[in-house]
GROMACS .gro file of C-alpha atoms in nm:
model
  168
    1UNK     CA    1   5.476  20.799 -13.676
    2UNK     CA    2   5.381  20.887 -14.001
    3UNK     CA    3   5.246  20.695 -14.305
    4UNK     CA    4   5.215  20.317 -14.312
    5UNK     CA    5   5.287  20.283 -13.956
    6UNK     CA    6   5.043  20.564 -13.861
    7UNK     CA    7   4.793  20.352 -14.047
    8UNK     CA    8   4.919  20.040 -13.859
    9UNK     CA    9   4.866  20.153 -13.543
   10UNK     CA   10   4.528  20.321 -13.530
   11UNK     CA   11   4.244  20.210 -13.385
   12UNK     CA   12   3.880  20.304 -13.376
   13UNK     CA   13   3.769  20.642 -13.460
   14UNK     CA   14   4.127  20.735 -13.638
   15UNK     CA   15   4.095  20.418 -13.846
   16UNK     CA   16   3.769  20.439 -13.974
   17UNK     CA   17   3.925  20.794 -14.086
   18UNK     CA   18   4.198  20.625 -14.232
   19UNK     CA   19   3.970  20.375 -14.469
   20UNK     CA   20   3.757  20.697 -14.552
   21UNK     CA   21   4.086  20.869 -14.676
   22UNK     CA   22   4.193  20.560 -14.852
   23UNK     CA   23   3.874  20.439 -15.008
   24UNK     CA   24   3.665  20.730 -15.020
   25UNK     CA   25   3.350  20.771 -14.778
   26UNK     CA   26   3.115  20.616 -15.005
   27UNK     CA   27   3.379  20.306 -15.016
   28UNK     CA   28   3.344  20.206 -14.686
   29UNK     CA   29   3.042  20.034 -14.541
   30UNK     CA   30   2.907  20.075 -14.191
   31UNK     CA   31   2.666  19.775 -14.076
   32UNK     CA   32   2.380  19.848 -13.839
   33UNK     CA   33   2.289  19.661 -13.589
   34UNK     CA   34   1.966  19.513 -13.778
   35UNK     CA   35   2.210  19.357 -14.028
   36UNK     CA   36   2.414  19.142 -13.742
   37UNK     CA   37   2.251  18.755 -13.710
   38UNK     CA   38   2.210  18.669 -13.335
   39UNK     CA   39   2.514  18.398 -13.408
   40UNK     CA   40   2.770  18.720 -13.432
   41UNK     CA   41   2.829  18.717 -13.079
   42UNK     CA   42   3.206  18.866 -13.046
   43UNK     CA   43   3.157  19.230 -12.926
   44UNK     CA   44   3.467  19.369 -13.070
   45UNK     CA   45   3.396  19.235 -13.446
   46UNK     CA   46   3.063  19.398 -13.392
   47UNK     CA   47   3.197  19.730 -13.302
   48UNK     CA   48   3.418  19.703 -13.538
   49UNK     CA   49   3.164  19.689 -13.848
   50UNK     CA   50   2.938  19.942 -13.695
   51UNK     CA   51   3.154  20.196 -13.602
   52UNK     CA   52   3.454  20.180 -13.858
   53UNK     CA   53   3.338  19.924 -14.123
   54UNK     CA   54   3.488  19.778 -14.401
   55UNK     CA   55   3.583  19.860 -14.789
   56UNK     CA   56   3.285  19.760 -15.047
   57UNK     CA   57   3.507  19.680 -15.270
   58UNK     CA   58   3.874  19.591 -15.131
   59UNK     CA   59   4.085  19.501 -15.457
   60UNK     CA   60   4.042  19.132 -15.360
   61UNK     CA   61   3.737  19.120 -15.168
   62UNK     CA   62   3.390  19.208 -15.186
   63UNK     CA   63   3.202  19.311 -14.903
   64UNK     CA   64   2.773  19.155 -14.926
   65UNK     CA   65   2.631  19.497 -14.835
   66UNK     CA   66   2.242  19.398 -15.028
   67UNK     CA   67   2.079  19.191 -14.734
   68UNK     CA   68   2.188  19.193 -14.360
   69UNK     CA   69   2.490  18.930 -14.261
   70UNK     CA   70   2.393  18.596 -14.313
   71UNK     CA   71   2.544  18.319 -14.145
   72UNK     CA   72   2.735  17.994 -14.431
   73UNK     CA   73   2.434  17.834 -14.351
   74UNK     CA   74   2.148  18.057 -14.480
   75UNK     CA   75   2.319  18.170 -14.740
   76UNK     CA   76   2.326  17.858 -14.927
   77UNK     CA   77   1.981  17.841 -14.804
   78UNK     CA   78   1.860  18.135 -14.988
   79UNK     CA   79   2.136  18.152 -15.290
   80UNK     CA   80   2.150  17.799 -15.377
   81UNK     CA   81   1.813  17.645 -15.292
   82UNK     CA   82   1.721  17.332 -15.463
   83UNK     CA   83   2.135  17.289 -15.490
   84UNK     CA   84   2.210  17.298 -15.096
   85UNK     CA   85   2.355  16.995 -14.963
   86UNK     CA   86   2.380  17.094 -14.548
   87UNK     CA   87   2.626  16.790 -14.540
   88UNK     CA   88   2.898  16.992 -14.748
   89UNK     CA   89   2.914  17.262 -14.528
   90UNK     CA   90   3.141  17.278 -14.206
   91UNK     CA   91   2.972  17.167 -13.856
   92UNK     CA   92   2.977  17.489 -13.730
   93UNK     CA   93   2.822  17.681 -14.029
   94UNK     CA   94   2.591  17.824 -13.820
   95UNK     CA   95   2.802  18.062 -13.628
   96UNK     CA   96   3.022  18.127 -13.963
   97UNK     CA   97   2.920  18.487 -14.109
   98UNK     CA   98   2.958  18.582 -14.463
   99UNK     CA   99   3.078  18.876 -14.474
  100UNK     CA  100   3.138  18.830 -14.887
  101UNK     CA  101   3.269  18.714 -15.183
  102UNK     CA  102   3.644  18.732 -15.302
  103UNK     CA  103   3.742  18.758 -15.612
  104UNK     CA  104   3.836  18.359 -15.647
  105UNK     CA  105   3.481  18.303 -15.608
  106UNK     CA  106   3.524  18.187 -15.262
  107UNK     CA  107   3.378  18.330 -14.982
  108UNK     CA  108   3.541  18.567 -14.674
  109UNK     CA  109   3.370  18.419 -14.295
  110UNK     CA  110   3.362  18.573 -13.947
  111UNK     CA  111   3.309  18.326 -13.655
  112UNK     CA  112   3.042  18.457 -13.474
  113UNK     CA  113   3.219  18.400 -13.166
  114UNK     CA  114   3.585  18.446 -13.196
  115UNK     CA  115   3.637  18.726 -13.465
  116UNK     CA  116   3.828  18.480 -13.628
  117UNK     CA  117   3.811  18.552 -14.058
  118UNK     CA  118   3.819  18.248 -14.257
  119UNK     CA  119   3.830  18.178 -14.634
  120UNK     CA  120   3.559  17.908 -14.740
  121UNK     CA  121   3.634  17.721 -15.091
  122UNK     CA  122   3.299  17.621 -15.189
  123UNK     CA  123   3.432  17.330 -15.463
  124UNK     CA  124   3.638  17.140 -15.179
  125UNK     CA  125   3.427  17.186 -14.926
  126UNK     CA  126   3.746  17.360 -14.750
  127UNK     CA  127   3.803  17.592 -14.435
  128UNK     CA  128   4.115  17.790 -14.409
  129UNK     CA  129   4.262  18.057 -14.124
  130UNK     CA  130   4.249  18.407 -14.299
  131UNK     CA  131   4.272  18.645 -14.049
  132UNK     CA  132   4.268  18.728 -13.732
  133UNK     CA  133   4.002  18.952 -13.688
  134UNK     CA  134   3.814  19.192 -13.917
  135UNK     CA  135   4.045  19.489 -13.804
  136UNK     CA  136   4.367  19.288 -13.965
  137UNK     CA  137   4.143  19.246 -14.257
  138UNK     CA  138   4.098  19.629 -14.326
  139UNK     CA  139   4.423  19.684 -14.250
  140UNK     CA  140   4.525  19.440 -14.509
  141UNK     CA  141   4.297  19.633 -14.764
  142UNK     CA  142   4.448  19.925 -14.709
  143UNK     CA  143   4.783  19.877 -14.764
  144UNK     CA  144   4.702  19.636 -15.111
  145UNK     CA  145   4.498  19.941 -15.194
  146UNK     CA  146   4.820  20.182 -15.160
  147UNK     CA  147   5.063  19.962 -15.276
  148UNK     CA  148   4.796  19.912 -15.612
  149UNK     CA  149   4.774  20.331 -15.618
  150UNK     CA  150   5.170  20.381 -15.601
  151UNK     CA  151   5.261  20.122 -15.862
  152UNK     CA  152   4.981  20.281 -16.099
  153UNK     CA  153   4.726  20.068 -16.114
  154UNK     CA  154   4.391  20.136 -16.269
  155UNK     CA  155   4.066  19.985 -16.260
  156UNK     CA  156   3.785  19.995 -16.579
  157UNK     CA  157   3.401  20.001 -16.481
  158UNK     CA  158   3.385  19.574 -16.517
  159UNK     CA  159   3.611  19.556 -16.219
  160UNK     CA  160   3.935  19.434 -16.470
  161UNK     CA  161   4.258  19.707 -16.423
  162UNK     CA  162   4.629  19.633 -16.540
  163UNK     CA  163   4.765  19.497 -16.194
  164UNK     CA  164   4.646  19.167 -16.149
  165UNK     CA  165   4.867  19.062 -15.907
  166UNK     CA  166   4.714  19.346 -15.663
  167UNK     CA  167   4.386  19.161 -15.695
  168UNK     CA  168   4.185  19.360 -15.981
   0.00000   0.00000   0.00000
C-alpha cells in the first residue's frame, strides 16, 4: 500500500510518524498524563493522545494545548464565570472532554468513557456525533491537510489562506 491508504491503515507508532510528516513535529501535540482529568477513562483515547497525539492546528480544528484537558463542565467554569448557566450544558458534561475549539466557534468533545468525539454548539445548547474516536479524527486531519496542500492552498500568519472550503 502506498499513499492515502498507507496513511489509512496505520496505527500507533507508524501513525504518529505519519502526522509528524504531515504536520511537522512541532505540529503535533503529545498530552501527558498530568493533563488527562480523572473523567477520561477510555484507555485507548488515552494512549492515543500520549503516544501519537493530535495536530495543534488541524485546518478546521484547534487543539487547547495551554492548560491540561478540561472536562464541558469546568471549562465554562473557568472561561465563562459569572456567564455559566450549568442548566445549558448536557447531563453528562462531566465526563465530556474538550479537547478544543473549531473554527465555527464550537467546541470538539471526547467522552471520557467511550472515545466517542462530539461537536458541542454552544448557542443551541446542541450535541452532535463527530467521530468515532480520536484516531478517525487525525486521520480526518490528515487527509483535509493533503487535499488543502495538493490543491495549493496557503495560509497567512492570522490563520485566513485562499481555500476556505478546506477549513482556513
Amino acid at each position: 500500500m502506498t499513499g492515502l491508504a498507507a496513511l489509512a491503515a496505520s496505527t500507533g507508532t507508524s501513525f504518529g510518524l505519519a502526522l509528524v510528516r504531515e504536520f511537522g513535529r512541532a505540529g503535533v501535540f503529545r498530552f501527558e498524563e498530568v493533563d488527562f482529568p480523572a473523567t477520561l477513562t477510555h484507555e485507548p483515547t488515552r494512549r492515543f493522545l500520549s503516544e501519537t497525539g493530535l495536530p495543534e492546528d488541524g485546518g478546521p480544528f484547534a487543539l487547547d494545548t495551554d492548560l491540561p484537558l478540561r472536562t464541558l463542565t469546568e471549562y465554562y467554569a473557568d472561561d465563562h464565570g459569572d456567564g455559566f448557566l450549568p442548566g445549558a450544558l448536557p447531563a453528562h458534561a462531566d465526563r465530556l472532554i474538550r479537547l478544543g475549539a473549531l473554527r465555527d466557534g464550537n467546541s470538539l468533545l471526547v467522552d471520557g468513557t467511550t472515545g466517542a468525539l462530539l461537536h458541542w454548539n454552544e448557542r443551541q445548547s446542541t450535541l452532535a456525533p463527530l467521530h468515532a474516536d480520536v484516531s478517525t479524527l487525525a486521520l480526518a486531519l490528515c487527509l483535509l491537510h493533503r487535499k488543502r496542500d495538493s490543491a495549493g492552498c496557503t495560509q497567512g500568519a492570522s490563520g485566513t489562506g485562499t481555500c476556505g472550503e478546506f477549513g482556513a
